[in-house]
GROMACS .gro file of N, CA and C in nm:
model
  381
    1UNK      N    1   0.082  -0.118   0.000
    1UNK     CA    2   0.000   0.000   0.000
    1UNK      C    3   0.087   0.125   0.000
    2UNK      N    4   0.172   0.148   0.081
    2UNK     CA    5   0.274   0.263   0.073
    2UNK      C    6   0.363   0.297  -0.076
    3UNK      N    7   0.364   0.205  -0.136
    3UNK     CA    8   0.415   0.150  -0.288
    3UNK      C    9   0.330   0.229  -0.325
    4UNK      N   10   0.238   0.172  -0.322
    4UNK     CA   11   0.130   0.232  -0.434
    4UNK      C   12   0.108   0.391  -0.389
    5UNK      N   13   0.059   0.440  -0.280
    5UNK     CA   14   0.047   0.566  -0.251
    5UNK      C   15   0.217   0.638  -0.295
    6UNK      N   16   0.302   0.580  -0.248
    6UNK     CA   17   0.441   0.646  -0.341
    6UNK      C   18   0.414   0.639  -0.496
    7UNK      N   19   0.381   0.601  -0.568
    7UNK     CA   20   0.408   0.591  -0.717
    7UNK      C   21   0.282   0.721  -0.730
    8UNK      N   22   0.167   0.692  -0.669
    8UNK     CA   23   0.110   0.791  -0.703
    8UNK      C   24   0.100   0.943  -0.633
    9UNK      N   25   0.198   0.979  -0.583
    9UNK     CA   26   0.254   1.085  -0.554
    9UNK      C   27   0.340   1.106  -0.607
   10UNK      N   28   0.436   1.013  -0.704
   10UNK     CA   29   0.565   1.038  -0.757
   10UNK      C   30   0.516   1.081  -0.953
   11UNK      N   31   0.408   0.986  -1.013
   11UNK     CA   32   0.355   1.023  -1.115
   11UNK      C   33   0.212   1.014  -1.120
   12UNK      N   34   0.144   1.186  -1.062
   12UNK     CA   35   0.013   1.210  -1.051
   12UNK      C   36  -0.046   1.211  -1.216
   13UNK      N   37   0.040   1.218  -1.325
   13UNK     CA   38  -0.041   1.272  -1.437
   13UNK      C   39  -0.071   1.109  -1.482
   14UNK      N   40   0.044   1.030  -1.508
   14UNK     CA   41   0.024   0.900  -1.531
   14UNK      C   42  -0.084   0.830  -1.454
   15UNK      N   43  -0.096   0.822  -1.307
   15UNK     CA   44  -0.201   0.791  -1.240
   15UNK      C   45  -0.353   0.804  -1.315
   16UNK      N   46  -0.396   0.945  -1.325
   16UNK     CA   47  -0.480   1.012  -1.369
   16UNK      C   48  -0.509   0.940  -1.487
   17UNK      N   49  -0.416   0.932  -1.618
   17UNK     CA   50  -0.435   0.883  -1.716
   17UNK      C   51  -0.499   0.752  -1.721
   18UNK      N   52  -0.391   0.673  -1.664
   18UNK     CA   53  -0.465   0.548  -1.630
   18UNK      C   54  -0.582   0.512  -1.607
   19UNK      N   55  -0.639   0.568  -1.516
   19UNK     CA   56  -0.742   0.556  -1.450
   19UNK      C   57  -0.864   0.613  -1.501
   20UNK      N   58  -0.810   0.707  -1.592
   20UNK     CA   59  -0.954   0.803  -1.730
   20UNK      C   60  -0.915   0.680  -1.827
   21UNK      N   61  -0.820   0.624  -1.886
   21UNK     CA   62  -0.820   0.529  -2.002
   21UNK      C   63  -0.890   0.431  -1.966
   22UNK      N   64  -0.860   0.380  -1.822
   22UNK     CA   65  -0.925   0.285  -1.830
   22UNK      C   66  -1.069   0.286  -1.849
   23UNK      N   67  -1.129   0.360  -1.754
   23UNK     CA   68  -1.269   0.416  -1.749
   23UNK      C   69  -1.323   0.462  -1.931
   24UNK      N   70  -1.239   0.489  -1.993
   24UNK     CA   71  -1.292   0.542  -2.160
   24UNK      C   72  -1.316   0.369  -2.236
   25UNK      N   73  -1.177   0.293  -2.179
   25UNK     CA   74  -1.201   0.153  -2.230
   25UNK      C   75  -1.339   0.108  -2.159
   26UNK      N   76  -1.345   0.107  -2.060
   26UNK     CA   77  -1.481   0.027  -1.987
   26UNK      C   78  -1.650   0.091  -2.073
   27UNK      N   79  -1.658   0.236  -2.077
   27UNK     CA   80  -1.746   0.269  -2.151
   27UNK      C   81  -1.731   0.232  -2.319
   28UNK      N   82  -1.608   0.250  -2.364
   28UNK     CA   83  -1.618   0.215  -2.479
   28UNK      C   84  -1.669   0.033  -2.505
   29UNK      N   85  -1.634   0.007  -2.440
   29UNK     CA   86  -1.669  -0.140  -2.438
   29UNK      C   87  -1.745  -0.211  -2.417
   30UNK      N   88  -1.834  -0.116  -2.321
   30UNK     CA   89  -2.012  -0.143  -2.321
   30UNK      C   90  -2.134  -0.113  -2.387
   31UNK      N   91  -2.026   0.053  -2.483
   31UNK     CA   92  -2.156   0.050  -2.558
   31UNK      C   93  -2.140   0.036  -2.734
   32UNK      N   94  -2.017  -0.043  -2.727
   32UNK     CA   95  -1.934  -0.121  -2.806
   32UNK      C   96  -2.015  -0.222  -2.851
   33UNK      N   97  -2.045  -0.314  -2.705
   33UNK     CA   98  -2.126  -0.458  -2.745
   33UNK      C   99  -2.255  -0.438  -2.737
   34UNK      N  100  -2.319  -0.295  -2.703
   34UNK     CA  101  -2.415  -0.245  -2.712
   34UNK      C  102  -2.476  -0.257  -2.881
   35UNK      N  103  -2.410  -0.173  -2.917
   35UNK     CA  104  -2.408  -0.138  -3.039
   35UNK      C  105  -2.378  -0.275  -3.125
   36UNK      N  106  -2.282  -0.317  -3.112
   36UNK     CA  107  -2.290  -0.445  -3.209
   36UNK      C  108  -2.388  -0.545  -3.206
   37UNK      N  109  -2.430  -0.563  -3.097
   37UNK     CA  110  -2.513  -0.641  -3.068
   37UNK      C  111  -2.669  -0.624  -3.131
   38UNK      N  112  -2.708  -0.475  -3.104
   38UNK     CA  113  -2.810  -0.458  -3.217
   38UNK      C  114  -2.806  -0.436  -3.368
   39UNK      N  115  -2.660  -0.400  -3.399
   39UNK     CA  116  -2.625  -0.458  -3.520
   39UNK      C  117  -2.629  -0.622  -3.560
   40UNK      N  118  -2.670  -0.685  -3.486
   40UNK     CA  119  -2.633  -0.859  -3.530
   40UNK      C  120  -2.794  -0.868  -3.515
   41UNK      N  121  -2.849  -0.793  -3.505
   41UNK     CA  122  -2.968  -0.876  -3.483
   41UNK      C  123  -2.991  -0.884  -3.672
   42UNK      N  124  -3.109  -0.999  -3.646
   42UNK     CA  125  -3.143  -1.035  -3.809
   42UNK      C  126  -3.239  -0.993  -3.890
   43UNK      N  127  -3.338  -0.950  -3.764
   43UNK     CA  128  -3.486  -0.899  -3.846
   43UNK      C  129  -3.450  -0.723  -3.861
   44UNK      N  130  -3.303  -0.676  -3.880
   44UNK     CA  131  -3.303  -0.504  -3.895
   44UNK      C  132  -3.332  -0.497  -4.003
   45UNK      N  133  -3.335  -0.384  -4.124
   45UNK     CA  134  -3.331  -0.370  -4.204
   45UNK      C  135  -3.249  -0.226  -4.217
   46UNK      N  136  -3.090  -0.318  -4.297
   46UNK     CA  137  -2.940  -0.252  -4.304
   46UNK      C  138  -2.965  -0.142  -4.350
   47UNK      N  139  -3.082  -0.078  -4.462
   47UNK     CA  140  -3.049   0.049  -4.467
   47UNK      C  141  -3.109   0.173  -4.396
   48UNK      N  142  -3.204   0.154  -4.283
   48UNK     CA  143  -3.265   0.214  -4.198
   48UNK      C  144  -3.140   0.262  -4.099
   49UNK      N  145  -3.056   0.134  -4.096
   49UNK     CA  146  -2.942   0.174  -3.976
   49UNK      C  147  -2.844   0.237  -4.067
   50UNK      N  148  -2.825   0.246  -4.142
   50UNK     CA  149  -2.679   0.330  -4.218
   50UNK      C  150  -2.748   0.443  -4.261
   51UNK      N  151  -2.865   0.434  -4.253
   51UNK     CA  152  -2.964   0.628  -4.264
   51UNK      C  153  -2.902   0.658  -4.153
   52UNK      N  154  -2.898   0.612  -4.054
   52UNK     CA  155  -2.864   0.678  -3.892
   52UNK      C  156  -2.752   0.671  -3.848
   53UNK      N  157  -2.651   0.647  -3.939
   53UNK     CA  158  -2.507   0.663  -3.890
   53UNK      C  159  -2.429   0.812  -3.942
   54UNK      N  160  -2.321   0.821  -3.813
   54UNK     CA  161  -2.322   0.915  -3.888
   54UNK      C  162  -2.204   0.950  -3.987
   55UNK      N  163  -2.138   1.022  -4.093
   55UNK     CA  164  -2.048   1.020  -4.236
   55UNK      C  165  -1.924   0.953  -4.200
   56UNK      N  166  -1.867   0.960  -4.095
   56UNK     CA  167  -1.681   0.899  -4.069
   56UNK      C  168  -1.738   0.714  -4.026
   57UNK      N  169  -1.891   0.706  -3.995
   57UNK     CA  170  -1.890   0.559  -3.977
   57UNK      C  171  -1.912   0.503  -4.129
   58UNK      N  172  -1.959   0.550  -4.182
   58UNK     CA  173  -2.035   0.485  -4.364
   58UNK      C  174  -1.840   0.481  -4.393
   59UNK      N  175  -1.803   0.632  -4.373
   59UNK     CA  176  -1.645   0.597  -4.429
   59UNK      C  177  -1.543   0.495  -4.348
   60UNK      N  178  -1.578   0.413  -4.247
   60UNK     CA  179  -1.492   0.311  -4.177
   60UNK      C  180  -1.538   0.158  -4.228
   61UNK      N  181  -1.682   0.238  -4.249
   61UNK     CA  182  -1.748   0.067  -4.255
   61UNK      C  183  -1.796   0.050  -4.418
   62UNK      N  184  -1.837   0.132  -4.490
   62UNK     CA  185  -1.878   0.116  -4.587
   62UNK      C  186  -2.013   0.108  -4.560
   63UNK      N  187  -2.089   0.036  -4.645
   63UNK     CA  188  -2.230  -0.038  -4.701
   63UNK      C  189  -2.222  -0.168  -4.603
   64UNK      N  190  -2.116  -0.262  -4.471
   64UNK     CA  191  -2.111  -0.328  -4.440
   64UNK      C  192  -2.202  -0.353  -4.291
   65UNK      N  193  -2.270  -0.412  -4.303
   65UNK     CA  194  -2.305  -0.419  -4.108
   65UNK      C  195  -2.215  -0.486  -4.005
   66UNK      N  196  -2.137  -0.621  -4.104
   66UNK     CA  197  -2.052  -0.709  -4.057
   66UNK      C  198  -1.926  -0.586  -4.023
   67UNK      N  199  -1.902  -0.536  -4.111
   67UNK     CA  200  -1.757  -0.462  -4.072
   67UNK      C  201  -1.805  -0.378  -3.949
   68UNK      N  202  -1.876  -0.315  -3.984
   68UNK     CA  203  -1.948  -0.197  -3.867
   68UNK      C  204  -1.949  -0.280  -3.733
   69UNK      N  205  -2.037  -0.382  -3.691
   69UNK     CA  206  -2.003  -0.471  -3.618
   69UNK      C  207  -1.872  -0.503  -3.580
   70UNK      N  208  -1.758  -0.560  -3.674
   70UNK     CA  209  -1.673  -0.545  -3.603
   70UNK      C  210  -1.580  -0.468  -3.558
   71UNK      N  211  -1.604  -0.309  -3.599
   71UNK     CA  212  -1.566  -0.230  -3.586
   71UNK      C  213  -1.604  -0.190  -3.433
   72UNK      N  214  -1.698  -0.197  -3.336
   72UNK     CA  215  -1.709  -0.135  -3.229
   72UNK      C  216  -1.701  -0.280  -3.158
   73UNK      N  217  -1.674  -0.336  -3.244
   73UNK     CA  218  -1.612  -0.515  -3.122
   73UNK      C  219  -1.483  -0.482  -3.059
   74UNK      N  220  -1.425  -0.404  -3.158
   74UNK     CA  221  -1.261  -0.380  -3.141
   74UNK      C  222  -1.207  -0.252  -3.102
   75UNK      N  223  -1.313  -0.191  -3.116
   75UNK     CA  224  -1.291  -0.011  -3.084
   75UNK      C  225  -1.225   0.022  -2.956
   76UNK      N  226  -1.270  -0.053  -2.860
   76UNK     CA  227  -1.204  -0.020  -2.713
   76UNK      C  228  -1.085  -0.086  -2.686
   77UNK      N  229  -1.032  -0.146  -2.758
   77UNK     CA  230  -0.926  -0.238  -2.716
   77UNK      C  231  -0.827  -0.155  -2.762
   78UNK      N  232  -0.882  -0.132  -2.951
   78UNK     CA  233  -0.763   0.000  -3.017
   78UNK      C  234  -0.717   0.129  -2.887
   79UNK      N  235  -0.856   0.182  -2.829
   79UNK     CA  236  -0.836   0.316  -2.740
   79UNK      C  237  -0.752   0.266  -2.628
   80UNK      N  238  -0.776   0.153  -2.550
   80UNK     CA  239  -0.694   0.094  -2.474
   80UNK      C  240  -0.526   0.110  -2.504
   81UNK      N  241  -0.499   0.061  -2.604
   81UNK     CA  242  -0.363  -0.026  -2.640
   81UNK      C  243  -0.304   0.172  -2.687
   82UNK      N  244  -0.340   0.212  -2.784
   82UNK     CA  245  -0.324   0.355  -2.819
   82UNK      C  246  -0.278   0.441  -2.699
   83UNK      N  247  -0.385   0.442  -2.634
   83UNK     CA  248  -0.365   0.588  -2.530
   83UNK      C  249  -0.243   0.509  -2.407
   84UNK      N  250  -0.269   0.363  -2.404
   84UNK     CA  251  -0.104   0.350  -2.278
   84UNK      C  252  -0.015   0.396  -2.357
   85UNK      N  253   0.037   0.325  -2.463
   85UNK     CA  254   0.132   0.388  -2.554
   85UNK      C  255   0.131   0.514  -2.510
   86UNK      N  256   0.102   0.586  -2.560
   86UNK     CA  257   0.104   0.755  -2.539
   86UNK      C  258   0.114   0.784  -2.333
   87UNK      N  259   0.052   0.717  -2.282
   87UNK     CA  260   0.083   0.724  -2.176
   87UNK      C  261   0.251   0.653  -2.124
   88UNK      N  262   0.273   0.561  -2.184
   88UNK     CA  263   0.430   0.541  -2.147
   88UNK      C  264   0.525   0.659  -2.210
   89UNK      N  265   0.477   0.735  -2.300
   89UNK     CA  266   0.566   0.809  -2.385
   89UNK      C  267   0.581   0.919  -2.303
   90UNK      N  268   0.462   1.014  -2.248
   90UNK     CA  269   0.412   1.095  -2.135
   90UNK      C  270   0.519   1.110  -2.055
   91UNK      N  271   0.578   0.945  -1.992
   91UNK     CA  272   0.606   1.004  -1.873
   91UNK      C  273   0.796   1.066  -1.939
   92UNK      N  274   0.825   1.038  -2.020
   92UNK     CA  275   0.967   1.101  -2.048
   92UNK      C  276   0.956   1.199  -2.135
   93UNK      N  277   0.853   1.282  -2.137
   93UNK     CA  278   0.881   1.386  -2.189
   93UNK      C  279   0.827   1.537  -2.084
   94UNK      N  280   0.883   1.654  -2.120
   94UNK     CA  281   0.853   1.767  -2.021
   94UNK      C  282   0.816   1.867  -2.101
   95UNK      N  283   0.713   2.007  -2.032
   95UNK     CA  284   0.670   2.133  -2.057
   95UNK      C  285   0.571   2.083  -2.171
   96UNK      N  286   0.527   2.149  -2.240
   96UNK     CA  287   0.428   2.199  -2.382
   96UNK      C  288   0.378   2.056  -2.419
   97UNK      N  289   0.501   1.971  -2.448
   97UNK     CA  290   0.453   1.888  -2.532
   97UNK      C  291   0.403   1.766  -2.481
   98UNK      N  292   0.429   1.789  -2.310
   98UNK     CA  293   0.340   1.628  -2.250
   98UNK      C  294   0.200   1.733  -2.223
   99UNK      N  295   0.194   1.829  -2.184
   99UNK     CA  296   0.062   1.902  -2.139
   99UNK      C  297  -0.031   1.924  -2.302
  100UNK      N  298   0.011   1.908  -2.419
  100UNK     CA  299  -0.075   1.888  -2.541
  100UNK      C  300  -0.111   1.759  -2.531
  101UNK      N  301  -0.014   1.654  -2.548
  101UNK     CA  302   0.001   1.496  -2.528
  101UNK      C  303  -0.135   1.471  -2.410
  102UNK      N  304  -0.162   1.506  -2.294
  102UNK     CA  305  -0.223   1.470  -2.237
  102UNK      C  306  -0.354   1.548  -2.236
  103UNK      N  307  -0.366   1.689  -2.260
  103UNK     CA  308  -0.506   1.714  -2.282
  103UNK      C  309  -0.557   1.641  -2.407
  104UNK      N  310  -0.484   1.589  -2.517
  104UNK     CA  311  -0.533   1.596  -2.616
  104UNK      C  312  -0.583   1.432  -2.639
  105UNK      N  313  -0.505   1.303  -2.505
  105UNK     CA  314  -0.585   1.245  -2.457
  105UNK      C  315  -0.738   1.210  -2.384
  106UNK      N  316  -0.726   1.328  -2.292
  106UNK     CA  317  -0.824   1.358  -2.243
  106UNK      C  318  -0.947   1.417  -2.384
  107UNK      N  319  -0.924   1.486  -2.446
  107UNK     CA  320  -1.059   1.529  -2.552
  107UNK      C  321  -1.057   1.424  -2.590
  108UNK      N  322  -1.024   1.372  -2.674
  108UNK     CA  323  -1.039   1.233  -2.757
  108UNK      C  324  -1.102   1.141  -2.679
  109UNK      N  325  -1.059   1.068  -2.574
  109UNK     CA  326  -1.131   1.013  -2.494
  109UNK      C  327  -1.274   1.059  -2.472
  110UNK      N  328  -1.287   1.120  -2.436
  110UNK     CA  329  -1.483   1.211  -2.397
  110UNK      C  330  -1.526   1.245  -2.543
  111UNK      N  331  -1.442   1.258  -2.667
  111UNK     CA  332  -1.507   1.239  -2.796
  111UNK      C  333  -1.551   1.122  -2.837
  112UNK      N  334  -1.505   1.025  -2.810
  112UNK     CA  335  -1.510   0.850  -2.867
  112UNK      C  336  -1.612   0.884  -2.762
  113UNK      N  337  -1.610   0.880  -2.637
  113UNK     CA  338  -1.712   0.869  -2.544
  113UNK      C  339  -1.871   0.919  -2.620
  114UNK      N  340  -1.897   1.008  -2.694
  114UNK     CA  341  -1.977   1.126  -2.701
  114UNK      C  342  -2.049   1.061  -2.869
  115UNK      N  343  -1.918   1.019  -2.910
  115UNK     CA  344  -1.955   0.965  -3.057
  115UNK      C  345  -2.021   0.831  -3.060
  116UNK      N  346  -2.012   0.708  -2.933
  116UNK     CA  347  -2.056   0.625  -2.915
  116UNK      C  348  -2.174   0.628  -2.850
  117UNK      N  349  -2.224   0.708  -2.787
  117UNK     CA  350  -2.364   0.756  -2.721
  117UNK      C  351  -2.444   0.791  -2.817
  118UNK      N  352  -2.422   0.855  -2.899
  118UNK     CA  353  -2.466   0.926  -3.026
  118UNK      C  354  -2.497   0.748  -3.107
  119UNK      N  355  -2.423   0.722  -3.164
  119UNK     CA  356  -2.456   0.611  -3.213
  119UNK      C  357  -2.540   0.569  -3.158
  120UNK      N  358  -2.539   0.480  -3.013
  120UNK     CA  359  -2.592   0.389  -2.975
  120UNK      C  360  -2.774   0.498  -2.961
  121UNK      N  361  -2.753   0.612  -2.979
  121UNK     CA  362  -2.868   0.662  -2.912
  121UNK      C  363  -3.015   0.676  -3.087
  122UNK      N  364  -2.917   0.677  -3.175
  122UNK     CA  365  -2.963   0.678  -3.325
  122UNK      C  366  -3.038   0.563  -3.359
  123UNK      N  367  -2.944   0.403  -3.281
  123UNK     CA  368  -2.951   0.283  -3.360
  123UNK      C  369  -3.104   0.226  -3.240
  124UNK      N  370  -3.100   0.309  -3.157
  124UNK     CA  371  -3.203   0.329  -3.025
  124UNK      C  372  -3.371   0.345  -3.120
  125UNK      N  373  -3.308   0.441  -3.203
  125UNK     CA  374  -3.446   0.520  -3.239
  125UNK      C  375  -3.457   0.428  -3.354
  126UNK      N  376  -3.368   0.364  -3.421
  126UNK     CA  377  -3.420   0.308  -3.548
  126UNK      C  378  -3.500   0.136  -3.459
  127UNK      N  379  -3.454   0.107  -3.395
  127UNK     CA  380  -3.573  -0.001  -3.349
  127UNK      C  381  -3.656   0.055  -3.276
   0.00000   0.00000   0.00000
């Protein structure tokens, strides 16, 4: 326990990070299988749901439901694996360019957050 309260007194920004990534993975990942999941269903009809997506998803996924599907199967794992990266990089660098580096974690994170609500809240209204 003293370990741990030392590390996180020694790197408060890394802490922080961690602990928002993880939390962005956990939401991304629920409404991840949210979303795919009413994508798999069988009785939809695919072009009611690609009326309700919105332009950067038609451009990831195409005309596909399968890709789209597996596109938010995998979405949180990418934000996961991405933002430690950038969080190991964080901690050896100083001034301007870890304080861009890390706000610019932080937006992105609460954007994916914001863009997946949105989805899930569209694919809501089409059933």
């Amino acid at each position: 326990m003293r370990t741990l309260r030392k590390a996180i007194s020694k790197y408060p920004e890394q802490v922080f990070l961690f602990l928002f990534n993880t939390g962005v993975f956990a939401w991304l990942q629920t409404t991840g299988s949210m979303i795919a999941s009413k994508l798999g269903f069988s009785g939809i009809k695919p072009v009611a749901v690609l009326e309700r997506l919105p332009d950067w998803l038609h451009f990831v996924a195409g005309d596909s439901l399968e890709k789209l599907q597996s596109f938010f199967g995998s979405w949180a794992l990418t934000w996961l694996i991405l933002s430690m990266s950038v969080l190991i990089i964080i901690r050896f660098i100083k001034g301007l360019v870890k304080f861009i580096l890390f706000t610019a974690i932080i937006v992105i994170g609460v954007f994916l957050i914001l863009q997946n609500q949105q989805v899930l809240q569209n694919l809501n209204l089409t059933f």
